[in-house]
PDB file of C-alpha atoms in Angstrom:
ATOM      1  CA  SER Y  17      10.176 -41.183  38.527  1.00  0.00           C
ATOM      2  CA  GLN Y  18      12.736 -40.873  35.781  1.00  0.00           C
ATOM      3  CA  GLN Y  19      15.311 -43.651  35.528  1.00  0.00           C
ATOM      4  CA  GLY Y  20      18.115 -41.273  34.660  1.00  0.00           C
ATOM      5  CA  GLU Y  21      19.003 -38.156  36.569  1.00  0.00           C
ATOM      6  CA  GLU Y  22      21.627 -35.853  35.142  1.00  0.00           C
ATOM      7  CA  ASP Y  23      23.884 -33.585  37.070  1.00  0.00           C
ATOM      8  CA  PRO Y  24      24.429 -30.694  36.732  1.00  0.00           C
ATOM      9  CA  GLN Y  25      21.246 -29.394  35.122  1.00  0.00           C
ATOM     10  CA  ALA Y  26      23.207 -26.600  33.488  1.00  0.00           C
ATOM     11  CA  LEU Y  27      26.896 -26.064  32.833  1.00  0.00           C
ATOM     12  CA  SER Y  28      28.671 -23.037  31.393  1.00  0.00           C
ATOM     13  CA  ILE Y  29      32.358 -23.202  30.451  1.00  0.00           C
ATOM     14  CA  GLN Y  30      34.907 -21.469  28.254  1.00  0.00           C
ATOM     15  CA  GLU Y  31      36.023 -22.874  24.952  1.00  0.00           C
ATOM     16  CA  GLY Y  32      38.954 -25.236  25.427  1.00  0.00           C
ATOM     17  CA  GLU Y  33      37.882 -26.382  28.881  1.00  0.00           C
ATOM     18  CA  ASN Y  34      36.617 -29.867  29.650  1.00  0.00           C
ATOM     19  CA  ALA Y  35      32.964 -30.552  30.451  1.00  0.00           C
ATOM     20  CA  THR Y  36      31.826 -33.390  32.686  1.00  0.00           C
ATOM     21  CA  MET Y  37      28.226 -34.492  33.011  1.00  0.00           C
ATOM     22  CA  ASN Y  38      26.962 -37.206  35.319  1.00  0.00           C
ATOM     23  CA  CYS Y  39      24.004 -39.540  35.137  1.00  0.00           C
ATOM     24  CA  SER Y  40      22.520 -41.758  37.828  1.00  0.00           C
ATOM     25  CA  TYR Y  41      19.914 -44.435  37.336  1.00  0.00           C
ATOM     26  CA  LYS Y  42      17.897 -46.763  39.505  1.00  0.00           C
ATOM     27  CA  THR Y  43      17.566 -50.232  37.982  1.00  0.00           C
ATOM     28  CA  SER Y  44      19.826 -52.769  36.303  1.00  0.00           C
ATOM     29  CA  ILE Y  45      20.539 -52.003  32.684  1.00  0.00           C
ATOM     30  CA  ASN Y  46      21.438 -53.669  29.409  1.00  0.00           C
ATOM     31  CA  ASN Y  47      23.184 -50.551  28.168  1.00  0.00           C
ATOM     32  CA  LEU Y  48      23.392 -46.811  28.691  1.00  0.00           C
ATOM     33  CA  GLN Y  49      23.469 -44.295  25.872  1.00  0.00           C
ATOM     34  CA  TRP Y  50      24.314 -40.617  25.604  1.00  0.00           C
ATOM     35  CA  TYR Y  51      22.565 -38.315  23.167  1.00  0.00           C
ATOM     36  CA  ARG Y  52      22.952 -34.687  22.230  1.00  0.00           C
ATOM     37  CA  GLN Y  53      20.153 -32.321  21.255  1.00  0.00           C
ATOM     38  CA  ASN Y  54      20.562 -28.919  19.667  1.00  0.00           C
ATOM     39  CA  SER Y  55      17.753 -26.459  20.239  1.00  0.00           C
ATOM     40  CA  GLY Y  56      14.701 -27.292  18.147  1.00  0.00           C
ATOM     41  CA  ARG Y  57      16.231 -30.430  16.680  1.00  0.00           C
ATOM     42  CA  GLY Y  58      16.114 -34.165  17.205  1.00  0.00           C
ATOM     43  CA  LEU Y  59      18.539 -36.154  19.299  1.00  0.00           C
ATOM     44  CA  VAL Y  60      21.838 -37.363  17.944  1.00  0.00           C
ATOM     45  CA  HIS Y  61      23.388 -40.543  19.296  1.00  0.00           C
ATOM     46  CA  LEU Y  62      26.873 -40.089  20.775  1.00  0.00           C
ATOM     47  CA  ILE Y  63      27.959 -43.272  22.539  1.00  0.00           C
ATOM     48  CA  LEU Y  64      26.473 -46.578  23.713  1.00  0.00           C
ATOM     49  CA  ILE Y  65      28.142 -48.396  26.605  1.00  0.00           C
ATOM     50  CA  ARG Y  66      27.065 -51.901  27.560  1.00  0.00           C
ATOM     51  CA  SER Y  67      26.599 -53.049  31.133  1.00  0.00           C
ATOM     52  CA  ASN Y  68      29.776 -55.152  31.022  1.00  0.00           C
ATOM     53  CA  GLU Y  69      31.910 -52.227  29.821  1.00  0.00           C
ATOM     54  CA  ARG Y  70      33.537 -49.657  32.087  1.00  0.00           C
ATOM     55  CA  GLU Y  71      34.851 -47.031  29.711  1.00  0.00           C
ATOM     56  CA  LYS Y  72      34.452 -46.018  26.094  1.00  0.00           C
ATOM     57  CA  HIS Y  73      36.006 -43.327  23.919  1.00  0.00           C
ATOM     58  CA  SER Y  74      34.877 -41.619  20.744  1.00  0.00           C
ATOM     59  CA  GLY Y  75      36.943 -38.691  19.539  1.00  0.00           C
ATOM     60  CA  ARG Y  76      36.800 -36.010  22.242  1.00  0.00           C
ATOM     61  CA  LEU Y  77      34.169 -37.954  24.194  1.00  0.00           C
ATOM     62  CA  ARG Y  78      34.854 -40.309  27.061  1.00  0.00           C
ATOM     63  CA  VAL Y  79      32.105 -42.223  28.831  1.00  0.00           C
ATOM     64  CA  THR Y  80      32.470 -44.224  32.014  1.00  0.00           C
ATOM     65  CA  LEU Y  81      30.006 -46.613  33.585  1.00  0.00           C
ATOM     66  CA  ASP Y  82      29.940 -47.794  37.199  1.00  0.00           C
ATOM     67  CA  THR Y  83      27.193 -50.373  37.565  1.00  0.00           C
ATOM     68  CA  SER Y  84      27.854 -50.805  41.295  1.00  0.00           C
ATOM     69  CA  LYS Y  85      27.013 -47.130  41.822  1.00  0.00           C
ATOM     70  CA  LYS Y  86      24.466 -47.065  38.990  1.00  0.00           C
ATOM     71  CA  SER Y  87      26.117 -44.040  37.480  1.00  0.00           C
ATOM     72  CA  SER Y  88      27.776 -42.862  34.292  1.00  0.00           C
ATOM     73  CA  SER Y  89      29.725 -39.811  33.260  1.00  0.00           C
ATOM     74  CA  LEU Y  90      30.295 -38.090  29.939  1.00  0.00           C
ATOM     75  CA  LEU Y  91      33.489 -36.089  29.507  1.00  0.00           C
ATOM     76  CA  ILE Y  92      33.925 -33.732  26.573  1.00  0.00           C
ATOM     77  CA  THR Y  93      37.541 -32.624  26.273  1.00  0.00           C
ATOM     78  CA  ALA Y  94      38.775 -29.403  24.678  1.00  0.00           C
ATOM     79  CA  SER Y  95      35.234 -28.096  24.266  1.00  0.00           C
ATOM     80  CA  ARG Y  96      34.170 -25.944  21.335  1.00  0.00           C
ATOM     81  CA  ALA Y  97      31.378 -23.424  20.943  1.00  0.00           C
ATOM     82  CA  ALA Y  98      29.699 -25.945  18.615  1.00  0.00           C
ATOM     83  CA  ASP Y  99      29.374 -28.344  21.569  1.00  0.00           C
ATOM     84  CA  THR Y 100      26.701 -26.063  23.021  1.00  0.00           C
ATOM     85  CA  ALA Y 101      23.628 -28.287  23.320  1.00  0.00           C
ATOM     86  CA  SER Y 102      21.621 -30.385  25.765  1.00  0.00           C
ATOM     87  CA  TYR Y 103      23.023 -33.788  26.642  1.00  0.00           C
ATOM     88  CA  PHE Y 104      20.865 -36.699  27.741  1.00  0.00           C
ATOM     89  CA  CYS Y 105      21.659 -40.075  29.167  1.00  0.00           C
ATOM     90  CA  ALA Y 106      19.243 -42.888  28.414  1.00  0.00           C
ATOM     91  CA  THR Y 107      19.060 -46.353  29.890  1.00  0.00           C
ATOM     92  CA  ASP Y 108      17.872 -49.552  28.323  1.00  0.00           C
ATOM     93  CA  ALA Y 109      16.626 -51.148  31.512  1.00  0.00           C
ATOM     94  CA  TRP Y 110      17.132 -54.865  32.060  1.00  0.00           C
ATOM     95  CA  GLY Y 111      13.860 -56.712  32.307  1.00  0.00           C
ATOM     96  CA  SER Y 112      11.914 -54.106  30.394  1.00  0.00           C
ATOM     97  CA  GLY Y 113      10.728 -56.788  28.019  1.00  0.00           C
ATOM     98  CA  ASN Y 114      13.867 -56.390  25.953  1.00  0.00           C
ATOM     99  CA  THR Y 115      12.103 -53.974  23.637  1.00  0.00           C
ATOM    100  CA  GLY Y 116      14.963 -51.523  23.615  1.00  0.00           C
ATOM    101  CA  LYS Y 117      12.794 -48.749  24.965  1.00  0.00           C
ATOM    102  CA  LEU Y 118      15.010 -46.047  26.426  1.00  0.00           C
ATOM    103  CA  ILE Y 119      14.348 -44.081  29.584  1.00  0.00           C
ATOM    104  CA  PHE Y 120      15.797 -40.595  29.331  1.00  0.00           C
ATOM    105  CA  GLY Y 121      17.036 -38.280  32.028  1.00  0.00           C
ATOM    106  CA  GLN Y 122      16.165 -34.594  32.222  1.00  0.00           C
ATOM    107  CA  GLY Y 123      19.352 -33.565  30.499  1.00  0.00           C
ATOM    108  CA  THR Y 124      22.279 -31.243  31.101  1.00  0.00           C
ATOM    109  CA  THR Y 125      22.332 -27.967  29.187  1.00  0.00           C
ATOM    110  CA  LEU Y 126      25.893 -27.142  28.203  1.00  0.00           C
ATOM    111  CA  GLN Y 127      26.943 -23.698  27.087  1.00  0.00           C
ATOM    112  CA  VAL Y 128      30.442 -23.262  25.708  1.00  0.00           C
ATOM    113  CA  LYS Y 129      31.486 -19.642  25.461  1.00  0.00           C
ATOM    114  CA  PRO Y 130      33.869 -18.665  22.681  1.00  0.00           C
TER     115      PRO Y 130
ATOM    116  CA  ASN D   9      20.909 -41.925   2.861  1.00  0.00           C
ATOM    117  CA  ALA D  10      18.161 -39.674   4.121  1.00  0.00           C
ATOM    118  CA  GLY D  11      17.650 -39.513   7.857  1.00  0.00           C
ATOM    119  CA  VAL D  12      14.427 -40.057   9.744  1.00  0.00           C
ATOM    120  CA  MET D  13      11.820 -37.770   8.229  1.00  0.00           C
ATOM    121  CA  GLN D  14       8.971 -36.400  10.268  1.00  0.00           C
ATOM    122  CA  ASN D  15       6.141 -34.220   9.065  1.00  0.00           C
ATOM    123  CA  PRO D  16       4.761 -31.812   9.633  1.00  0.00           C
ATOM    124  CA  ARG D  17       7.435 -29.947  11.630  1.00  0.00           C
ATOM    125  CA  HIS D  18       4.787 -27.802  13.264  1.00  0.00           C
ATOM    126  CA  LEU D  19       1.130 -28.622  13.748  1.00  0.00           C
ATOM    127  CA  VAL D  20      -1.521 -26.424  15.313  1.00  0.00           C
ATOM    128  CA  ARG D  21      -4.828 -27.957  16.300  1.00  0.00           C
ATOM    129  CA  ARG D  22      -7.836 -26.677  18.208  1.00  0.00           C
ATOM    130  CA  ARG D  23      -9.098 -28.637  21.184  1.00  0.00           C
ATOM    131  CA  GLY D  24     -11.187 -31.577  20.026  1.00  0.00           C
ATOM    132  CA  GLN D  25      -9.543 -31.937  16.621  1.00  0.00           C
ATOM    133  CA  GLU D  26      -7.401 -34.830  15.477  1.00  0.00           C
ATOM    134  CA  ALA D  27      -3.641 -34.720  15.014  1.00  0.00           C
ATOM    135  CA  ARG D  28      -1.804 -37.090  12.660  1.00  0.00           C
ATOM    136  CA  LEU D  29       1.982 -37.189  12.878  1.00  0.00           C
ATOM    137  CA  ARG D  30       4.009 -39.011  10.251  1.00  0.00           C
ATOM    138  CA  CYS D  31       7.398 -40.642  10.422  1.00  0.00           C
ATOM    139  CA  SER D  32       9.427 -42.216   7.649  1.00  0.00           C
ATOM    140  CA  PRO D  33      12.296 -44.217   9.157  1.00  0.00           C
ATOM    141  CA  MET D  34      15.738 -44.408   7.652  1.00  0.00           C
ATOM    142  CA  LYS D  35      16.051 -46.731   4.693  1.00  0.00           C
ATOM    143  CA  GLY D  36      16.481 -50.304   5.851  1.00  0.00           C
ATOM    144  CA  HIS D  37      15.185 -49.607   9.364  1.00  0.00           C
ATOM    145  CA  SER D  38      12.166 -51.638  10.396  1.00  0.00           C
ATOM    146  CA  HIS D  39      12.046 -50.635  14.069  1.00  0.00           C
ATOM    147  CA  VAL D  40      10.276 -47.394  14.992  1.00  0.00           C
ATOM    148  CA  TYR D  41       9.937 -45.704  18.376  1.00  0.00           C
ATOM    149  CA  TRP D  42       7.827 -42.681  19.306  1.00  0.00           C
ATOM    150  CA  TYR D  43       8.774 -40.354  22.160  1.00  0.00           C
ATOM    151  CA  ARG D  44       7.160 -37.223  23.579  1.00  0.00           C
ATOM    152  CA  GLN D  45       9.099 -34.278  24.996  1.00  0.00           C
ATOM    153  CA  LEU D  46       7.548 -31.596  27.147  1.00  0.00           C
ATOM    154  CA  PRO D  47       9.337 -28.220  27.435  1.00  0.00           C
ATOM    155  CA  GLU D  48      12.560 -28.379  29.462  1.00  0.00           C
ATOM    156  CA  GLU D  49      12.159 -32.118  30.017  1.00  0.00           C
ATOM    157  CA  GLY D  50      13.667 -35.317  28.718  1.00  0.00           C
ATOM    158  CA  LEU D  51      11.956 -37.634  26.310  1.00  0.00           C
ATOM    159  CA  LYS D  52       9.298 -40.074  27.455  1.00  0.00           C
ATOM    160  CA  PHE D  53       8.784 -43.358  25.632  1.00  0.00           C
ATOM    161  CA  MET D  54       5.384 -43.879  24.043  1.00  0.00           C
ATOM    162  CA  VAL D  55       5.406 -46.865  21.689  1.00  0.00           C
ATOM    163  CA  TYR D  56       7.680 -49.273  19.807  1.00  0.00           C
ATOM    164  CA  LEU D  57       6.593 -50.755  16.485  1.00  0.00           C
ATOM    165  CA  GLN D  58       7.966 -53.078  13.877  1.00  0.00           C
ATOM    166  CA  LYS D  59       6.418 -53.393  10.464  1.00  0.00           C
ATOM    167  CA  GLU D  60       2.696 -54.022  10.971  1.00  0.00           C
ATOM    168  CA  ASN D  61       3.149 -54.870  14.659  1.00  0.00           C
ATOM    169  CA  ILE D  62       2.954 -52.944  17.922  1.00  0.00           C
ATOM    170  CA  ILE D  63       5.649 -54.445  20.143  1.00  0.00           C
ATOM    171  CA  ASP D  64       5.450 -52.240  23.245  1.00  0.00           C
ATOM    172  CA  GLU D  65       2.832 -49.570  23.863  1.00  0.00           C
ATOM    173  CA  SER D  66       3.384 -49.262  27.596  1.00  0.00           C
ATOM    174  CA  GLY D  67       3.973 -45.511  27.324  1.00  0.00           C
ATOM    175  CA  MET D  68       0.861 -44.693  25.350  1.00  0.00           C
ATOM    176  CA  PRO D  69      -2.084 -43.050  27.099  1.00  0.00           C
ATOM    177  CA  LYS D  70      -4.957 -45.510  27.215  1.00  0.00           C
ATOM    178  CA  GLU D  71      -7.354 -43.280  25.342  1.00  0.00           C
ATOM    179  CA  ARG D  72      -7.178 -41.046  22.260  1.00  0.00           C
ATOM    180  CA  PHE D  73      -3.683 -42.143  21.202  1.00  0.00           C
ATOM    181  CA  SER D  74      -2.901 -44.789  18.623  1.00  0.00           C
ATOM    182  CA  ALA D  75       0.046 -45.710  16.433  1.00  0.00           C
ATOM    183  CA  GLU D  76       0.625 -47.821  13.370  1.00  0.00           C
ATOM    184  CA  PHE D  77       3.459 -48.814  11.087  1.00  0.00           C
ATOM    185  CA  PRO D  78       1.944 -50.340   7.968  1.00  0.00           C
ATOM    186  CA  LYS D  79       3.734 -52.594   5.537  1.00  0.00           C
ATOM    187  CA  GLU D  80       3.896 -49.727   3.067  1.00  0.00           C
ATOM    188  CA  GLY D  81       4.234 -46.095   4.023  1.00  0.00           C
ATOM    189  CA  PRO D  82       5.227 -44.129   7.089  1.00  0.00           C
ATOM    190  CA  SER D  83       4.479 -44.769  10.734  1.00  0.00           C
ATOM    191  CA  ILE D  84       1.572 -42.678  11.996  1.00  0.00           C
ATOM    192  CA  LEU D  85       0.943 -41.409  15.511  1.00  0.00           C
ATOM    193  CA  ARG D  86      -2.678 -40.366  15.818  1.00  0.00           C
ATOM    194  CA  ILE D  87      -4.131 -38.274  18.612  1.00  0.00           C
ATOM    195  CA  GLN D  88      -7.893 -37.929  18.651  1.00  0.00           C
ATOM    196  CA  GLN D  89      -9.796 -35.112  20.370  1.00  0.00           C
ATOM    197  CA  VAL D  90      -6.636 -33.254  21.320  1.00  0.00           C
ATOM    198  CA  VAL D  91      -6.439 -31.336  24.596  1.00  0.00           C
ATOM    199  CA  ARG D  92      -4.041 -28.582  25.656  1.00  0.00           C
ATOM    200  CA  GLY D  93      -1.973 -31.077  27.635  1.00  0.00           C
ATOM    201  CA  ASP D  94      -1.089 -32.849  24.385  1.00  0.00           C
ATOM    202  CA  SER D  95       1.006 -29.847  23.336  1.00  0.00           C
ATOM    203  CA  ALA D  96       4.564 -31.145  23.097  1.00  0.00           C
ATOM    204  CA  ALA D  97       7.290 -32.162  20.690  1.00  0.00           C
ATOM    205  CA  TYR D  98       6.811 -35.677  19.347  1.00  0.00           C
ATOM    206  CA  PHE D  99       9.917 -37.462  18.140  1.00  0.00           C
ATOM    207  CA  CYS D 100      10.193 -40.551  16.049  1.00  0.00           C
ATOM    208  CA  ALA D 101      13.316 -42.698  16.044  1.00  0.00           C
ATOM    209  CA  SER D 102      14.312 -45.724  14.027  1.00  0.00           C
ATOM    210  CA  SER D 103      16.924 -48.434  14.231  1.00  0.00           C
ATOM    211  CA  PRO D 104      17.943 -51.319  11.989  1.00  0.00           C
ATOM    212  CA  LYS D 105      18.075 -53.957  14.684  1.00  0.00           C
ATOM    213  CA  GLY D 106      15.783 -52.870  17.467  1.00  0.00           C
ATOM    214  CA  PRO D 107      16.763 -53.591  21.074  1.00  0.00           C
ATOM    215  CA  GLY D 108      20.377 -52.816  21.931  1.00  0.00           C
ATOM    216  CA  SER D 109      20.931 -50.524  18.972  1.00  0.00           C
ATOM    217  CA  PRO D 110      21.363 -46.758  18.962  1.00  0.00           C
ATOM    218  CA  LEU D 111      18.359 -44.791  17.796  1.00  0.00           C
ATOM    219  CA  HIS D 112      18.297 -42.350  14.892  1.00  0.00           C
ATOM    220  CA  PHE D 113      15.911 -39.501  15.630  1.00  0.00           C
ATOM    221  CA  GLY D 114      13.911 -37.232  13.383  1.00  0.00           C
ATOM    222  CA  ASN D 115      13.651 -33.505  14.065  1.00  0.00           C
ATOM    223  CA  GLY D 116      10.247 -33.912  15.635  1.00  0.00           C
ATOM    224  CA  THR D 117       6.754 -32.532  15.198  1.00  0.00           C
ATOM    225  CA  ARG D 118       5.842 -29.688  17.494  1.00  0.00           C
ATOM    226  CA  LEU D 119       2.157 -29.928  18.299  1.00  0.00           C
ATOM    227  CA  THR D 120       0.380 -26.897  19.691  1.00  0.00           C
ATOM    228  CA  VAL D 121      -3.194 -27.253  20.865  1.00  0.00           C
ATOM    229  CA  THR D 122      -5.076 -23.985  21.122  1.00  0.00           C
TER     230      THR D 122
END
């Protein structure tokens, strides 16, 4: 089964509100990454958080990592209509041969209404 | 600096034909990953290559699929004798350092098998 499971599957909010997406995974990791995908396009890297880090910020994005619970969350503050996209977490599992292959979750579809 | 370039963007093949998908990584990137995405699903790892070498092909189907990344030219994902189940979006990603680095994705090739 998939390493990463995102929750919720879909989220609809008003512009200006915050959006929180959660990701759970099963095995130990080297790092966890969040990506964004607009419809019909490739994925864009947002943030990488290493297994020894607990929180990371980038602009309006805040990512937390709890390795004891094997979970991560992505918070987008003050959302904009342009944030409408699918968001995926991906884990670089420890012991995967250190090839950097990522295991992606199913994604959260975020709709931000103007 | 051009991003990861994939071509063609759309490819239609009849059952039994061959599909060749091309990927030119970002300049200076020698690590290439191929992923497949089925509708409404996350990405699934297929293969990881460095120049002239296959590093990890644990996600590749055992038959009909092959990949290469020659010293000169783009990386090629080749699917022989395509079947309807091969219909998907195929994404290529590159990174400068391989494991532990964020991936830069192309916009994908959407393969339709009729």
